[in-house]
Coordinates of C-alpha atoms and ligand atoms in Angstrom, one line a residue:
X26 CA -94.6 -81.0 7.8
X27 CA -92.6 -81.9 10.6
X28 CA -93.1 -80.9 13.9
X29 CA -90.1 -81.0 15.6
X30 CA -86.8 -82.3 13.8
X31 CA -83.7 -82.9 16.4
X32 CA -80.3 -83.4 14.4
X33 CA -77.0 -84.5 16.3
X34 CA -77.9 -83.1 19.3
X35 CA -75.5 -83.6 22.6
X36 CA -76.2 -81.8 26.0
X37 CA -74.7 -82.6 28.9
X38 CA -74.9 -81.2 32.6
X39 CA -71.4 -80.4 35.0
X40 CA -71.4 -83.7 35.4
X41 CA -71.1 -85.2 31.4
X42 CA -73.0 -85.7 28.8
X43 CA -76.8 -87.0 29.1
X44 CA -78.0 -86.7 25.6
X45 CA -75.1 -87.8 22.9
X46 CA -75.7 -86.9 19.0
X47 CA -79.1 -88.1 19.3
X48 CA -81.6 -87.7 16.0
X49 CA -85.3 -87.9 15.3
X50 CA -88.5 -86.3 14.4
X51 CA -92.0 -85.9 15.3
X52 CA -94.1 -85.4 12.3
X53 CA -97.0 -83.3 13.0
X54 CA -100.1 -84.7 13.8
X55 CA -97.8 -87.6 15.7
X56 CA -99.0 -88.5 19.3
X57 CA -95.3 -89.7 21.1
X58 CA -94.5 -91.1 24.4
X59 CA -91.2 -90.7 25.8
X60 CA -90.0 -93.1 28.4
X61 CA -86.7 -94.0 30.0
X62 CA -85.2 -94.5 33.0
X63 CA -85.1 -92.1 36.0
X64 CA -82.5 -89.1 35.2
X65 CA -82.3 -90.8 31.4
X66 CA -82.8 -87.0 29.7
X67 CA -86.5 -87.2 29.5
X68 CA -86.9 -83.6 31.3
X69 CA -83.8 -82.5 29.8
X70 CA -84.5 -83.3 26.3
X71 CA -88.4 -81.3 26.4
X72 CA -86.3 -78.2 27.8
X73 CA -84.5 -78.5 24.7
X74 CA -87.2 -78.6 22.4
X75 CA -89.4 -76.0 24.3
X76 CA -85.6 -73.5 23.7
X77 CA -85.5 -73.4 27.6
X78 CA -81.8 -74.5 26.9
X79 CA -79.9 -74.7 24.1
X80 CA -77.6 -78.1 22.8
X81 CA -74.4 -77.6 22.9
X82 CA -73.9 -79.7 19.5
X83 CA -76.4 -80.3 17.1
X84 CA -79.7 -78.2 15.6
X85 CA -83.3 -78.2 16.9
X86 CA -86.2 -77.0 14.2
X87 CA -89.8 -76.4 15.3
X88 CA -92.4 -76.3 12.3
X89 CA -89.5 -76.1 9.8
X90 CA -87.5 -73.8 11.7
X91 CA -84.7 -73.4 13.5
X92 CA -85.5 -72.8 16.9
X93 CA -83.0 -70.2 18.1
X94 CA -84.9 -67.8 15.6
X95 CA -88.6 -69.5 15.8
X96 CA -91.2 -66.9 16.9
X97 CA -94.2 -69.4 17.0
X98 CA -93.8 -70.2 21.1
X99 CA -98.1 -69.6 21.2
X100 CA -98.5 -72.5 18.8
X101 CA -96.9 -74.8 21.7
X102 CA -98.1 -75.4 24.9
X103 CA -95.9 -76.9 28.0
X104 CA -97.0 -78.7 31.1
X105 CA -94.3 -78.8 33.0
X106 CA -93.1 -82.2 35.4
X107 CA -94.9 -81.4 39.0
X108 CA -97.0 -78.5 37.8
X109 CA -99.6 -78.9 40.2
X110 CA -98.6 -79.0 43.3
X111 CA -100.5 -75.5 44.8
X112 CA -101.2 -75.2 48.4
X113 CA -104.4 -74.6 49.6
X114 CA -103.3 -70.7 50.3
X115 CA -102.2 -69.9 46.7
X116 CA -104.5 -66.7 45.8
X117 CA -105.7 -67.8 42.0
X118 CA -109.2 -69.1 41.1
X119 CA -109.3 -71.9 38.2
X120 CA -110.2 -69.3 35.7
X121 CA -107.5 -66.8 36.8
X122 CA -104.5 -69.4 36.6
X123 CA -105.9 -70.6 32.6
X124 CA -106.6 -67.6 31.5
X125 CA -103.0 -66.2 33.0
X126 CA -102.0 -67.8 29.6
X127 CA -103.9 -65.4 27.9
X128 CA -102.0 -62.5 29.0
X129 CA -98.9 -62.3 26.2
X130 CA -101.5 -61.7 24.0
X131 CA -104.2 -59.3 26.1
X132 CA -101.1 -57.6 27.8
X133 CA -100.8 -58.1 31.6
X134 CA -102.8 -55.4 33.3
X135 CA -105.8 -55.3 31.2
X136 CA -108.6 -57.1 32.4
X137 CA -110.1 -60.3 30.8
X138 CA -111.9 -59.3 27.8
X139 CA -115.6 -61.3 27.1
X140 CA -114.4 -62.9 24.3
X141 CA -111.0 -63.9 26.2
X142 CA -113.2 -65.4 29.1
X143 CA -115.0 -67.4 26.5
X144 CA -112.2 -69.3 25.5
X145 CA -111.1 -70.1 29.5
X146 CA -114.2 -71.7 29.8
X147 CA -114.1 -73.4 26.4
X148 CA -111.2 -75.0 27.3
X149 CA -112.4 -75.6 31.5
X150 CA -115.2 -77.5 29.4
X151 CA -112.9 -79.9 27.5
X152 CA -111.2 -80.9 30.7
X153 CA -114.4 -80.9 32.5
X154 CA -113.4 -78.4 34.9
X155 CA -115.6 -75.7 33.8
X156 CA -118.1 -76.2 36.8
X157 CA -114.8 -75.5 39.4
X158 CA -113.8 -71.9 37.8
X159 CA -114.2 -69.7 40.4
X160 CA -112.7 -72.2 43.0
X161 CA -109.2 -71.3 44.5
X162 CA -106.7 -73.8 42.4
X163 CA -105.2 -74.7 45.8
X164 CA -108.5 -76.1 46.8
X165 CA -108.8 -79.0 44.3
X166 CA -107.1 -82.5 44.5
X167 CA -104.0 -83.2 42.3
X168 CA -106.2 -84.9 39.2
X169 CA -108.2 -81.6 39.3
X170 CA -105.5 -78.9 39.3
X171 CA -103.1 -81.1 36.6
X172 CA -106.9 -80.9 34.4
X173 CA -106.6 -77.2 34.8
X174 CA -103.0 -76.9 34.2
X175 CA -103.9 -79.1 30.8
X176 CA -106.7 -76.0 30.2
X177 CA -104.0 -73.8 30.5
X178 CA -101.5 -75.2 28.1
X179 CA -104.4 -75.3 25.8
X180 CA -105.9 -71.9 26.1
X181 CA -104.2 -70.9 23.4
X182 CA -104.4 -73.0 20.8
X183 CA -101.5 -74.3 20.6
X184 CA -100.7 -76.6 17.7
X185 CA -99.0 -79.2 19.8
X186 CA -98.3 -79.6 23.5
X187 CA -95.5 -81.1 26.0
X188 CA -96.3 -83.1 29.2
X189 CA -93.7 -83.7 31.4
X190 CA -95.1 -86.7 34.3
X191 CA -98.8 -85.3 33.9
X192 CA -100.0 -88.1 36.1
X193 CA -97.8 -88.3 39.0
X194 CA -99.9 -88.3 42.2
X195 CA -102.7 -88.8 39.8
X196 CA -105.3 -91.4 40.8
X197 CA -106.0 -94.3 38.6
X198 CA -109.9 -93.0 37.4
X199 CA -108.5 -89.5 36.7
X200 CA -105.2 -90.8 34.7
X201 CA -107.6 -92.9 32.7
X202 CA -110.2 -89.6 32.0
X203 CA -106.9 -87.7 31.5
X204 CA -105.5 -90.1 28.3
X205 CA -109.3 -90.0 27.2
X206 CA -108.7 -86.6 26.9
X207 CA -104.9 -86.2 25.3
X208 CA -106.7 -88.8 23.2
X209 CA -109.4 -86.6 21.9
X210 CA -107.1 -83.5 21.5
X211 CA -105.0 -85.6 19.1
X212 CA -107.2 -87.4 17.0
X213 CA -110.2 -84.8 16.7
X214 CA -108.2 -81.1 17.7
X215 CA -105.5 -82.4 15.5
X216 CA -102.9 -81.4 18.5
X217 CA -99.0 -82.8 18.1
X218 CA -98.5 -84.5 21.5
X219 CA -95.2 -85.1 23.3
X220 CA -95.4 -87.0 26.7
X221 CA -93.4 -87.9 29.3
X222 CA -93.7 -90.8 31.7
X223 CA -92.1 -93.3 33.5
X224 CA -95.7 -95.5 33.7
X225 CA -94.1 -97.2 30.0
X226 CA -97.2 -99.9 30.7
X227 CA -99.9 -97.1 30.2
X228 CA -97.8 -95.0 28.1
X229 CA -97.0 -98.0 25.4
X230 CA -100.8 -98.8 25.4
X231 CA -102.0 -95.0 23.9
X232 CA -99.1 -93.4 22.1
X233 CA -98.6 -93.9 18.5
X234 CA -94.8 -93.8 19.1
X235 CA -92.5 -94.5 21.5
X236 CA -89.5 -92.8 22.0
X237 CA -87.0 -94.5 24.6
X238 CA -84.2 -92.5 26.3
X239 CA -81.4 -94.7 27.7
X240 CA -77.9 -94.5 27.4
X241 CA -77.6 -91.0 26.5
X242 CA -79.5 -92.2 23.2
X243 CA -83.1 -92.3 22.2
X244 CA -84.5 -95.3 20.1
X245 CA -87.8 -94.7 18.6
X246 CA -90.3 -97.3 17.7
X247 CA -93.0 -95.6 15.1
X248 CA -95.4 -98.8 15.1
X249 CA -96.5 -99.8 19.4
X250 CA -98.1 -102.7 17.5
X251 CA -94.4 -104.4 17.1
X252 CA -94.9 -105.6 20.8
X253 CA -91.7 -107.9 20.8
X254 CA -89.1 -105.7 19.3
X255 CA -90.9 -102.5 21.2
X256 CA -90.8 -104.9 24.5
X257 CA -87.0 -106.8 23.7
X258 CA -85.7 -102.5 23.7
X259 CA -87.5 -102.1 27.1
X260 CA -85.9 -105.1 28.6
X261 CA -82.3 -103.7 27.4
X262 CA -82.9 -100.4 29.3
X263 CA -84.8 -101.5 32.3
X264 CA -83.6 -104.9 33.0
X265 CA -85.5 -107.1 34.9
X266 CA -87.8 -104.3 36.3
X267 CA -89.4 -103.9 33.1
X268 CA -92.0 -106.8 34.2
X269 CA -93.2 -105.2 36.5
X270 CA -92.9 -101.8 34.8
X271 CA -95.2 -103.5 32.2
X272 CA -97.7 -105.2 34.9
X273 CA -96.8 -108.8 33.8
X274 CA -97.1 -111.8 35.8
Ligands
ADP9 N1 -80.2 -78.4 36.3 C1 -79.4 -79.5 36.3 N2 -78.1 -79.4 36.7 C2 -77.3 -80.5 36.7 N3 -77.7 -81.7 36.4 C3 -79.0 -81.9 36.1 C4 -79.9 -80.8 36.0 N4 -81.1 -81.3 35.6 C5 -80.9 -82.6 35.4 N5 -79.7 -83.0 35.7 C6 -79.1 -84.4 35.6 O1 -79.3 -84.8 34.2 C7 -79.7 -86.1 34.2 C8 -81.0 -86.1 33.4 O2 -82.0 -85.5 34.2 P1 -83.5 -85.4 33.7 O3 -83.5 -84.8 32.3 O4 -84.3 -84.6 34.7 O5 -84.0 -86.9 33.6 P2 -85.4 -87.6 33.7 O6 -86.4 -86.5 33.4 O7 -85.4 -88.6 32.6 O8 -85.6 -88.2 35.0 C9 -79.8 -86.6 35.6 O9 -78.6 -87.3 35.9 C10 -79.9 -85.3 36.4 O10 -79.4 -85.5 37.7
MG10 MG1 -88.0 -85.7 34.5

């Protein structure tokens, strides 16, 4: 089944079109990177697949249906660009801000049922965050609080997850624990996973796909292993910054 299928889709802001009649799909299962260009649509086009805005042209389906009727929203889980960013005052502990994610389905002012809490901490566990749970989320560094924002999006069980810039302000030994993770949620949860980044050298090197947003148009390249054509459609939207977007010498 596929996951998400975009046909002829065009949105555009005030100020014209960003995305124009693009088409693709992720089939589920699929692990996809997408990378482009600052202010290339990579934002825009999750909002559009998460129904946070509509196209103005074209349809969106989400497991087969069409998204302006899909019910299924606790089957995906978002993390949005700049999530974490909580100062050291916000009033939430670890637990608290995960299980908040809970609360469609345990109705906002009852309290945390056992079985509820179990599941916060089965999750806390998989990031490795479980031993922070009572800590204020404004208390942790930025690797920490994007972990528990990852807990959050997967608290319930969702089938497949967006990640909008997950590792911005993220140090080097935590983004690498972090794609161990997304890593495991793909291959052994099963989880769909749609990420953005702008980092296209780490992002090229773990995806299964790469989907490239330049030029109001996406161009998808199922198979990372085709370095030369993957690297030759790089070079055409990033010009000579693509070396050092890919760390060559
Ligand atoms: N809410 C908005 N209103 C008007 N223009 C916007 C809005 N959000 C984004 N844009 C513009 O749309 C383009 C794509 O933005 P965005 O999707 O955030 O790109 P990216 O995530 O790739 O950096 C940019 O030119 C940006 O300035
Ligand atoms: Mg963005």
């Amino acid at each position: 089944m596929k996951a998400v299928c975009v046909r002829d889709v065009s949105f555009g802001y005030s100020e014209g079109l960003v995305l124009d009649n693009i088409n693709f799909t992720i089939e589920e299962g699929d692990y996809i990177g997408i990378v482009g260009p600052n202010g290339s649509g990579k934002s825009t086009l999750l909002k559009l697949m998460l129904g946070i805005m509509k196209p103005q042209k074209g349809t969106i389906e989400i497991f087969g249906q069409n998204i302006s009727s899909y019910k299924g929203w606790g089957k995906i889980g978002y993390v949005p660009q700049k999530a974490a960013s909580f100062n050291t005052s916000f009033p939430a502990t670890v637990e608290e801000v995960v299980g908040a994610n809970l609360f469609s389905k345990i109705g906002l002012f009852k309290p945390i049922k056992k079985s509820d809490l179990d599941l916060v901490y089965k999750y806390l566990d998989i990031v490795g965050m479980r031993e922070y749970s009572k800590r204020l989320i404004g208390n942790l560094s930025g690797g920490q609080q994007q972990k528990v924002f990852i807990a959050r999006a997967l608290v319930s069980s969702p089938e497949m997850i967006f990640l909008d810039e997950p590792t911005v302000g993220i140090d080097v030994k935590s983004q690498q624990e972090f794609f161990e993770l997304l890593d495991r949620l793909n291959k052994e949860l099963k989880i769909t996973i749609a990420i953005v980044s702008h980092d296209i050298g780490v992002i090229t090197q773990k995806v299964g796909t790469v989907a490239c947003l330049g030029n109001k148009k996406i161009a998808i390249h199922e198979n990372t292993a085709d370095e030369h054509a993957l690297k030759d459609m790089l070079r055409d939207l990033y010009g000579d910054n693509m070396r050092i977007l890919l760390h060559e010498h």
